[in-house]
């Protein structure tokens, strides 16, 4: 059985580095992107099981990424976790997007994010279940 | 996973360009089509030659070939001319190249040289002469150089990116260290519940310093109303603070992060802003007040959840601390109430000594302060004064209140009271420090006292202090066995007994005391006495 693929998006490499290690040791496959634009391209290409994205990034923010995915007929079902140091600014906007399942405030515990990933993938009815 | 995915923005490392120059190569920054973005980095005459139409055409041809390759390859477009390309990337698209160009002897005979000199109106011999000085490469050398430069490019690119990543880790780690240290230090000082304001100050100043807030206000609310304490480098005036608090009380924050409220400040020149944050201080459903902060400095003055989480931790600590302060105060009042009840029980038994314990406590504390005792020690002396005669509870009333002289046997019973007092109190851990005062306050400096006949410094200082205060008050009041003596006689007696009955240093400290408060206490106790007798 192939491992669920988690796309980790942040312009700060240390965040994606920490998250990649945590996600991989939890038995998932990790893929990283530095901004929303790159993440969208990768999502189209690789169809990840779940996306964990930062909010504030160059070229395309996390919320714009979620919006664009939501508009896509196939990518709209991929759950998105938004990580942010200023999530309070967009909490209302994010609440309107059905694919944003959770906003996690920075600084966060990688372990607890992995726990949320497990919960979300486990509850996914599309058949993509954790290995 | 590699950290070296094609970067969002990836310029050619400057160090690579510098190394190319050290290796005798010329460099040039081109766009994706091979067109120059800058002047070539080469000696003036060669730079002019390279800028000729013929030379530039060579580069655009190469760029066209490179555009189809994942990694552009080094080539030798003319005999004796090698071009080593390094790609520049922006938003994952190749936006251009930095090319390093090296020459061998064959270039001097190349058919590129003459037309390009003519095209650039340059003197062929001069160009050839200068080029000859740079023509140091051969085929084998160029191949090695090509591999080495590609490795260098990869390594330096990775190193640049890793340095940025380490910078991010360092910044985060620094912040985490600061926060952990702050929480540890505050955790350590949480024990100082007898001085709550110093802990509150420590919390507020840690917030101001670690999170770079210009001002931090702690608003404490109790049944008597509000008190606001201000900390930090910026001192707000009452108006500024009043407006802020009124706005918070209106209960309409601009944003909420967790339980932190955030208020925007419209006036950019205001010392309050750019944002004001407010977090309640609560514990077990009880609200103690709030922390308010603003005037954030640093690269990013907008409030982030890094700060609001620190606010949450600190207000949590503060809530637990204030709850402890309340519980401690309650416990202290219960304890003091019990002590007073015990001493009241004694007063009820012997009306002649009514108020005696309070007055001895007052005088003893005065002596202790005069001897340089600190606040805690002085309070302990006070407590010992209140309890010094508690053992008299165990002495029969017939003896205690007997008018006139006592028999030896009766006096023997009276003399038991320090030991009885010690027995009564010794099971109470928080009174351990006052026990020596209870047990030894009838010892004499010359060793002729009781119960143990201790002398000089062997008598605990606490007991030597109470000894002087006790004797003074006994002589100054009416007792079952004597009437009070005039003040000057009493003071003369104290002076006379200094060195025999009393420690001279303690007697001297006593003689410096202002006795007006003592006299007021005597008058109060006398009037209470009259009242209870009338009742």
XYZ file of C-alpha atoms in Angstrom:
666
model
C 0.000 0.000 0.000
C 1.440 3.376 -0.930
C 2.040 5.838 1.846
C -0.229 8.887 2.023
C 1.554 11.899 0.582
C 1.623 15.063 2.664
C 2.488 18.333 0.949
C 4.186 20.773 3.331
C 4.265 24.402 2.252
C 6.222 27.199 3.923
C 8.676 29.823 2.715
C 10.683 29.240 5.888
C 12.726 26.127 5.136
C 13.266 25.310 8.793
C 9.524 24.768 9.223
C 9.209 22.390 6.260
C 12.385 20.653 7.450
C 10.991 19.993 10.934
C 7.583 18.998 9.578
C 9.076 16.670 6.922
C 10.955 14.740 9.540
C 7.907 14.465 11.771
C 5.613 13.441 8.912
C 8.085 10.893 7.551
C 8.705 9.294 10.918
C 4.933 8.974 11.300
C 4.968 6.789 8.184
C 3.824 9.308 5.581
C 5.574 10.500 2.458
C 6.519 14.179 2.544
C 6.891 16.699 -0.237
C 7.677 20.363 0.224
C 6.995 23.647 -1.530
C 8.190 27.164 -0.771
C 5.064 29.078 -1.718
C 1.458 28.619 -2.728
C 2.234 28.807 -6.415
C 4.709 25.952 -6.274
C 2.361 24.023 -3.978
C -0.489 24.343 -6.462
C 1.673 23.075 -9.301
C 2.842 20.141 -7.180
C -0.713 19.416 -6.044
C -1.913 19.239 -9.657
C 0.963 16.961 -10.523
C 1.096 14.658 -7.482
C -2.377 14.832 -5.872
C -1.298 14.803 -2.205
C -3.507 13.248 0.482
C -3.343 16.369 2.636
C -1.699 19.784 2.579
C -0.179 21.615 5.525
C 0.478 25.203 4.517
C 1.733 28.430 5.987
C -0.502 31.476 5.594
C 1.870 34.281 4.675
C 4.111 33.383 1.713
C 5.339 35.158 -1.416
C 3.482 34.897 -4.758
C 0.512 32.953 -3.389
C -0.618 32.880 0.229
C -1.906 29.797 2.005
C -5.463 31.103 1.872
C -5.206 31.795 -1.880
C -3.810 28.310 -2.371
C -6.793 26.846 -0.507
C -9.187 28.992 -2.569
C -7.629 27.869 -5.830
C -7.718 24.239 -4.794
C -11.334 24.642 -3.734
C -12.244 25.902 -7.207
C -10.578 22.886 -8.822
C -12.952 19.999 -9.436
C -10.543 17.380 -8.122
C -8.265 19.212 -5.719
C -11.112 20.704 -3.693
C -11.451 17.525 -1.621
C -7.889 17.571 -0.358
C -7.960 18.684 3.294
C -5.818 21.681 4.142
C -4.304 22.565 7.522
C -3.333 26.220 7.792
C -0.333 27.061 9.989
C 0.001 30.678 10.943
C 1.410 33.207 13.342
C -1.506 35.487 12.399
C -4.353 33.108 11.764
C -6.659 35.461 13.642
C -6.489 37.839 10.665
C -8.092 35.332 8.277
C -10.090 33.102 10.586
C -13.393 34.309 9.115
C -12.254 33.964 5.507
C -10.774 30.540 6.251
C -14.014 29.471 7.889
C -15.802 29.943 4.555
C -13.481 27.545 2.747
C -14.629 23.969 3.207
C -11.215 22.459 2.461
C -9.507 24.359 5.308
C -10.112 21.912 8.116
C -8.026 23.534 10.785
C -5.950 26.590 11.662
C -2.965 25.868 13.909
C -1.176 28.741 15.591
C 2.598 29.047 15.427
C 4.673 28.082 17.312
C 3.226 24.592 17.019
C 4.211 21.132 18.102
C 5.098 18.995 15.056
C 3.858 15.980 16.995
C 0.418 17.484 17.491
C 0.215 18.527 13.825
C 0.956 14.900 12.884
C -1.847 13.872 15.266
C -4.251 16.199 13.440
C -3.075 14.879 10.066
C -3.860 11.333 11.245
C -7.302 12.385 12.452
C -8.125 14.150 9.199
C -6.880 11.400 6.916
C -8.541 8.739 9.036
C -11.851 10.519 8.675
C -11.458 11.035 4.933
C -14.155 9.184 3.031
C -12.383 9.371 -0.305
C -10.571 6.126 0.445
C -7.185 7.665 1.093
C -6.457 6.158 4.458
C -3.327 6.099 6.521
C -0.941 3.193 6.022
C 13.772 14.718 0.918
C 16.420 17.113 -0.263
C 16.539 20.700 0.824
C 17.702 21.455 -2.681
C 14.544 21.443 -4.689
C 14.664 24.106 -7.390
C 14.436 27.249 -5.307
C 11.784 29.898 -5.527
C 14.560 32.377 -6.015
C 18.043 31.127 -6.654
C 20.747 33.510 -7.791
C 24.206 32.235 -8.747
C 26.287 32.408 -5.547
C 28.598 35.435 -5.555
C 31.338 33.308 -4.124
C 31.299 31.127 -7.246
C 31.755 34.204 -9.445
C 34.684 35.341 -7.281
C 36.278 31.893 -7.538
C 35.911 31.932 -11.334
C 37.854 35.195 -11.398
C 40.566 33.676 -9.214
C 40.831 30.807 -11.700
C 41.442 33.337 -14.515
C 37.948 33.020 -16.030
C 35.873 35.985 -17.220
C 32.203 36.118 -16.263
C 29.059 37.596 -17.734
C 25.470 37.703 -16.561
C 22.958 36.884 -19.300
C 19.205 36.504 -19.543
C 17.511 33.246 -20.550
C 18.028 34.143 -24.246
C 21.721 34.766 -23.804
C 21.404 38.554 -23.992
C 23.689 40.509 -21.620
C 22.100 41.761 -18.381
C 25.252 43.647 -17.331
C 28.699 44.545 -18.664
C 31.063 41.563 -18.870
C 33.315 41.155 -15.831
C 36.609 41.324 -17.729
C 39.562 43.698 -18.378
C 38.372 46.738 -20.333
C 39.663 45.817 -23.783
C 38.453 42.219 -23.529
C 35.101 43.442 -22.215
C 34.767 45.625 -25.337
C 35.709 42.683 -27.549
C 33.200 40.396 -25.809
C 30.512 43.049 -26.321
C 30.935 42.888 -30.107
C 27.991 41.609 -32.125
C 29.905 38.529 -33.272
C 30.861 37.461 -29.762
C 27.352 38.061 -28.388
C 25.880 36.005 -31.223
C 27.930 33.044 -29.977
C 26.243 33.350 -26.579
C 22.673 33.609 -27.859
C 23.254 30.465 -29.895
C 24.475 28.672 -26.791
C 21.532 29.912 -24.690
C 19.149 28.575 -27.275
C 20.749 25.100 -26.917
C 20.754 25.325 -23.094
C 17.052 26.146 -22.959
C 16.250 22.556 -23.869
C 18.451 21.064 -21.164
C 17.564 20.436 -17.483
C 21.127 21.375 -16.600
C 22.956 23.569 -19.132
C 26.198 21.967 -20.236
C 29.654 23.542 -20.624
C 30.678 23.813 -24.289
C 33.611 24.747 -26.498
C 31.869 26.736 -29.269
C 35.173 27.725 -30.907
C 38.571 26.122 -30.604
C 40.245 27.573 -27.525
C 37.032 29.079 -26.034
C 35.072 27.332 -23.277
C 31.811 28.560 -21.806
C 30.659 27.228 -18.422
C 27.000 28.162 -17.731
C 25.322 28.460 -14.312
C 21.581 28.899 -14.318
C 19.653 31.535 -12.349
C 16.140 30.604 -11.196
C 13.203 32.752 -10.148
C 9.848 31.258 -9.147
C 11.162 27.932 -10.372
C 11.645 29.279 -13.933
C 15.084 29.694 -15.430
C 15.574 33.416 -15.833
C 19.152 33.527 -17.043
C 22.732 32.447 -16.631
C 26.018 33.549 -15.284
C 28.596 32.241 -17.746
C 32.272 31.779 -16.974
C 34.454 32.000 -20.076
C 37.968 30.619 -20.390
C 40.422 30.636 -23.294
C 43.225 28.468 -24.689
C 45.966 29.327 -27.204
C 43.774 28.232 -30.145
C 41.510 31.251 -29.671
C 44.321 33.491 -30.828
C 44.033 31.883 -34.284
C 40.252 31.562 -34.200
C 38.182 32.947 -37.062
C 36.023 34.648 -34.430
C 38.769 37.025 -33.412
C 39.245 39.160 -36.520
C 35.595 39.836 -37.460
C 34.702 40.586 -33.843
C 37.560 43.100 -33.586
C 36.488 44.747 -36.806
C 32.861 44.772 -35.637
C 33.861 46.331 -32.349
C 36.362 48.781 -33.995
C 39.137 47.290 -31.912
C 42.802 46.880 -32.758
C 43.344 43.163 -33.433
C 46.932 43.077 -32.140
C 46.013 44.744 -28.859
C 43.086 42.342 -28.266
C 45.216 39.352 -29.238
C 47.963 40.526 -26.874
C 45.589 40.829 -23.927
C 43.780 37.626 -24.760
C 47.135 35.797 -24.881
C 47.630 36.596 -21.193
C 44.292 34.859 -20.417
C 44.694 31.927 -22.789
C 45.810 29.364 -20.235
C 43.320 26.500 -20.693
C 43.633 23.292 -22.666
C 41.080 20.583 -23.444
C 41.855 18.345 -20.456
C 42.080 21.247 -18.057
C 38.738 22.622 -19.288
C 37.019 19.271 -18.743
C 38.268 19.117 -15.164
C 37.271 22.697 -14.629
C 33.790 22.012 -15.971
C 33.182 19.224 -13.451
C 34.755 21.168 -10.591
C 32.724 24.295 -11.301
C 29.463 22.312 -11.468
C 30.255 20.696 -8.113
C 31.134 24.081 -6.682
C 27.892 25.543 -8.028
C 25.826 22.757 -6.460
C 27.708 22.894 -3.187
C 27.580 26.670 -2.867
C 23.900 26.777 -3.814
C 23.133 24.129 -1.220
C 25.306 25.879 1.327
C 23.556 29.230 0.704
C 20.190 27.598 1.180
C 21.301 25.653 4.242
C 22.714 28.861 5.740
C 19.284 30.461 5.319
C 17.640 27.436 6.909
C 20.095 27.488 9.798
C 19.360 31.223 10.146
C 15.656 30.362 10.517
C 16.417 27.628 13.066
C 18.751 29.949 14.949
C 16.130 32.669 15.157
C 13.469 30.226 16.347
C 15.824 28.578 18.791
C 16.852 31.974 20.139
C 13.209 32.892 20.671
C 12.497 29.498 22.244
C 15.498 29.848 24.591
C 14.392 33.330 25.619
C 10.859 32.132 26.265
C 11.929 29.017 28.169
C 14.416 31.018 30.260
C 11.743 33.621 30.993
C 9.243 30.949 32.066
C 11.866 29.119 34.183
C 12.933 32.307 35.945
C 9.361 33.321 36.594
C 8.533 29.791 37.743
C 11.381 30.043 40.228
C 10.239 33.381 41.596
C 6.618 32.230 41.930
C 7.437 31.295 45.515
C 7.720 34.929 46.607
C 4.060 35.132 47.596
C 4.772 37.409 50.542
C 5.854 40.085 48.031
C 3.318 39.834 45.185
C 4.251 43.105 43.518
C 7.798 41.950 42.859
C 6.513 38.889 40.971
C 4.003 40.981 39.044
C 6.821 43.351 38.120
C 9.002 40.423 37.030
C 6.226 39.075 34.755
C 5.517 42.474 33.207
C 9.159 43.337 32.651
C 9.906 39.908 31.165
C 7.055 40.435 28.715
C 8.284 43.901 27.808
C 11.849 42.728 27.326
C 11.380 39.357 25.632
C 8.528 40.366 23.333
C 9.793 43.928 22.815
C 6.706 45.725 24.090
C 7.288 49.380 24.924
C 4.750 49.348 27.742
C 3.005 46.701 29.783
C 0.192 47.498 32.210
C -1.086 45.089 34.837
C -4.626 45.892 35.895
C -5.531 44.209 39.160
C -9.166 44.044 40.148
C -10.486 43.203 43.606
C -13.473 44.121 45.777
C -11.941 47.572 46.314
C -11.832 48.328 42.579
C -9.061 48.587 40.002
C -5.380 49.323 40.335
C -3.183 49.704 37.280
C 0.582 49.221 37.494
C 2.703 50.245 34.539
C 6.033 48.786 33.420
C 8.373 48.950 30.404
C 10.462 51.679 28.845
C 7.523 53.784 27.599
C 5.584 55.562 30.350
C 2.016 56.296 29.252
C 0.185 59.201 30.822
C -3.132 58.684 32.612
C -5.049 59.916 29.538
C -3.478 57.398 27.178
C -3.959 54.570 29.628
C -7.525 55.670 30.438
C -8.556 55.713 26.763
C -7.059 52.256 26.271
C -8.803 50.754 29.277
C -12.122 52.364 28.309
C -11.786 50.816 24.861
C -11.033 47.399 26.330
C -14.000 47.731 28.674
C -16.241 48.495 25.696
C -15.505 44.868 24.723
C -15.089 45.255 20.994
C -11.633 44.050 19.989
C -10.531 44.205 16.348
C -9.351 40.612 16.476
C -9.137 37.714 18.894
C -6.335 35.149 18.969
C -7.171 32.417 21.479
C -8.112 34.385 24.574
C -5.961 37.389 23.632
C -7.794 40.462 22.422
C -6.118 42.675 19.840
C -6.979 46.342 19.288
C -5.629 48.337 16.340
C -4.365 51.874 16.944
C -5.206 54.129 14.015
C -2.865 57.006 14.845
C 0.626 55.958 13.641
C 2.278 58.549 15.901
C 0.597 57.141 19.036
C 2.836 55.531 21.615
C 0.070 53.034 22.315
C 0.306 51.138 19.041
C 0.479 49.929 16.425
C -1.577 47.332 18.272
C -2.693 46.911 21.859
C -3.024 43.379 23.212
C -5.004 42.401 26.266
C -5.207 39.103 28.093
C -7.297 38.346 31.196
C -5.616 37.034 34.345
C -7.866 34.211 35.500
C -7.670 31.103 37.620
C -10.288 28.539 38.545
C -13.094 30.771 37.305
C -11.881 33.751 39.302
C -10.773 36.887 37.505
C -7.865 38.829 38.982
C -7.487 41.453 36.277
C -5.675 41.689 32.945
C -2.359 42.344 31.279
C -2.394 45.020 28.606
C 0.596 45.762 26.376
C 1.494 47.796 23.321
C 4.127 49.906 21.580
C 5.818 46.852 20.131
C 9.240 47.481 18.610
C 11.377 45.281 16.367
C 11.278 44.219 12.700
C 7.648 43.151 12.854
C 5.474 45.240 15.168
C 2.282 43.322 14.290
C 1.141 40.926 16.990
C 1.733 37.264 16.208
C 0.575 34.106 17.918
C 4.188 33.606 19.072
C 3.482 36.503 21.423
C -0.111 35.707 22.248
C 0.971 32.220 23.357
C 3.600 33.774 25.621
C 0.878 36.067 26.971
C -1.266 33.037 27.689
C 1.522 31.246 29.565
C 2.457 34.285 31.593
C -1.054 35.267 32.533
C -1.609 31.607 33.463
C 1.393 31.790 35.801
C 0.207 35.106 37.141
C -3.304 33.722 37.757
C -1.913 30.731 39.662
C 0.387 33.054 41.581
C -2.382 35.477 42.558
C -4.586 32.597 43.626
C -1.742 31.356 45.845
C -1.287 34.843 47.254
C -4.976 34.901 48.191
C -4.851 31.427 49.730
C -1.650 32.266 51.582
C -3.157 35.467 52.949
C -6.268 33.572 54.035
C -4.100 30.970 55.745
C -1.983 33.660 57.386
C -5.056 35.429 58.718
C -6.391 32.117 60.088
C -3.022 31.460 61.704
C -2.761 34.934 63.221
C -6.383 34.662 64.366
C -5.540 31.401 66.147
C -2.488 32.977 67.792
C -4.592 35.927 68.954
C -7.263 33.569 70.242
C -4.636 31.778 72.317
C -3.245 34.980 73.712
C -6.845 36.201 74.290
C -7.510 33.060 76.314
C -4.598 34.006 78.559
C -5.794 37.617 78.853
C -9.214 36.340 79.885
C -7.592 34.363 82.671
C -5.464 37.152 84.114
C -6.941 40.618 83.786
C -3.791 42.217 85.156
C -1.790 41.035 82.174
C -4.443 42.104 79.656
C -2.746 43.663 76.634
C 0.650 42.733 78.061
C 1.442 40.291 75.232
C 0.531 42.861 72.546
C 2.680 45.529 74.204
C 5.653 43.198 74.655
C 5.259 42.205 70.987
C 5.233 45.869 69.982
C 8.303 46.756 72.075
C 10.219 43.636 71.032
C 9.611 44.378 67.360
C 10.850 47.946 67.935
C 14.061 46.666 69.561
C 14.554 44.161 66.724
C 14.221 46.873 64.079
C 16.552 49.107 66.026
C 19.094 46.249 66.039
C 18.840 46.055 62.257
C 16.534 43.002 61.838
C 14.869 42.739 58.436
C 11.099 42.794 57.902
C 10.616 39.013 58.204
C 12.760 38.752 61.327
C 11.020 41.707 62.947
C 7.626 40.065 62.289
C 8.891 36.848 63.857
C 10.007 38.752 66.963
C 6.535 40.332 67.135
C 4.911 36.893 67.035
C 7.241 35.586 69.760
C 6.249 38.621 71.859
C 2.554 37.772 71.496
C 3.151 34.174 72.547
C 5.913 34.536 75.150
C 3.638 34.050 78.178
C 1.264 31.499 76.618
C 2.499 28.901 79.113
C 0.702 30.818 81.873
C -2.456 29.076 80.625
C -1.064 26.066 82.483
C -0.510 27.959 85.747
C -3.409 27.841 88.263
C -5.439 31.033 88.412
C -5.111 31.066 92.208
C -1.381 31.536 91.764
C -1.472 33.714 88.689
C -3.924 36.237 90.110
C -2.848 36.066 93.767
C -2.500 39.514 95.265
C 0.610 40.038 97.399
C 3.715 37.922 97.748
C 3.916 34.374 96.385
C 5.291 31.470 98.361
C 8.353 29.691 96.987
C 6.130 26.844 95.872
C 3.776 29.234 94.091
C 6.664 31.043 92.462
C 7.975 27.640 91.402
C 4.670 27.098 89.553
C 4.922 30.509 87.854
C 8.473 29.691 86.782
C 7.184 26.681 84.852
C 5.353 28.859 82.307
C 8.201 29.168 79.751
C 8.495 25.393 79.543
C 4.727 24.897 79.467
C 4.539 27.472 76.642
C 7.304 25.634 74.784
C 5.414 22.353 75.183
C 2.156 23.880 73.945
C 3.699 25.402 70.832
C 6.412 22.947 69.850
C 4.071 20.870 67.660
C 3.340 23.813 65.346
C 5.955 23.820 62.544
C 5.420 27.450 61.551
C 6.183 28.551 65.139
C 9.506 26.717 65.357
C 11.419 29.977 65.016
C 9.627 31.663 67.915
C 10.097 28.812 70.416
C 13.493 30.028 71.752
C 11.841 33.339 72.661
C 9.081 31.561 74.587
C 11.385 29.155 76.392
C 14.177 31.558 77.354
C 12.626 34.979 77.925
C 13.233 34.681 81.681
C 16.930 33.863 81.341
C 19.255 36.600 82.632
C 22.410 37.866 80.968
C 24.388 37.014 84.120
C 23.089 33.421 84.098
C 20.797 33.764 87.158
C 17.541 33.386 85.256
C 15.349 30.361 84.437
C 14.502 27.783 83.203
C 18.033 26.739 82.078
C 20.261 29.351 83.697
C 21.798 30.276 80.341
C 24.131 33.313 80.265
C 25.316 35.940 77.777
C 25.265 35.016 74.120
C 24.089 31.491 74.956
C 20.647 32.984 75.466
C 18.961 33.252 72.054
C 18.887 36.913 70.970
C 15.123 36.685 70.464
C 14.756 35.778 74.164
C 17.135 38.566 75.289
C 14.974 41.055 73.356
C 11.686 39.802 74.834
C 13.324 39.790 78.287
C 13.878 43.561 78.208
C 10.431 44.335 76.745
C 8.700 41.995 79.201
C 10.398 43.508 82.259
C 9.736 47.058 81.099
C 6.020 46.384 80.586
C 5.690 44.465 83.864
C 7.200 47.396 85.788
C 5.105 49.914 83.855
C 1.731 48.286 84.607
C -0.367 47.375 87.583
C -0.025 43.775 88.591
C -1.661 41.631 91.191
C 1.491 41.926 93.237
C 2.575 45.534 92.579
C 1.441 48.895 91.280
C 2.955 50.440 88.209
C 6.181 52.394 88.615
C 6.848 55.859 87.173
C 8.488 55.903 83.707
C 11.797 57.464 84.833
C 12.178 54.869 87.589
C 11.538 52.047 85.117
C 14.027 53.422 82.579
C 16.623 53.902 85.328
C 16.056 50.285 86.383
C 16.575 49.038 82.805
C 19.771 51.087 82.597
C 20.939 49.798 85.969
C 20.315 46.151 85.052
C 22.078 46.422 81.678
C 24.917 43.900 81.767
C 23.464 41.928 84.694
C 19.863 41.064 83.897
C 19.926 42.373 80.331
C 22.184 42.153 77.306
C 23.700 45.694 77.229
C 23.307 45.942 73.459
C 19.588 45.075 73.671
C 19.034 47.401 76.647
C 20.719 50.212 74.748
C 18.554 49.587 71.673
C 15.470 49.620 73.910
C 16.444 52.951 75.471
C 16.467 54.610 72.029
C 12.817 53.635 71.308
C 10.048 56.188 70.899
C 7.414 55.015 73.435
C 4.472 57.125 72.245
C 2.779 54.241 70.415
C 3.365 52.069 73.485
C 1.664 54.655 75.692
C -1.277 54.764 73.297
C -1.580 50.967 73.562
C -1.482 51.175 77.369
C -4.319 53.732 77.275
C -6.356 51.590 74.841
C -5.946 48.471 76.919
C -6.883 50.394 80.072
C -10.102 51.664 78.487
C -10.997 48.181 77.181
C -10.357 46.867 80.655
C -12.666 49.484 82.186
C -15.323 48.601 79.620
C -15.214 44.851 80.315
C -15.269 45.419 84.054
C -18.304 47.711 83.698
C -19.983 45.080 81.547
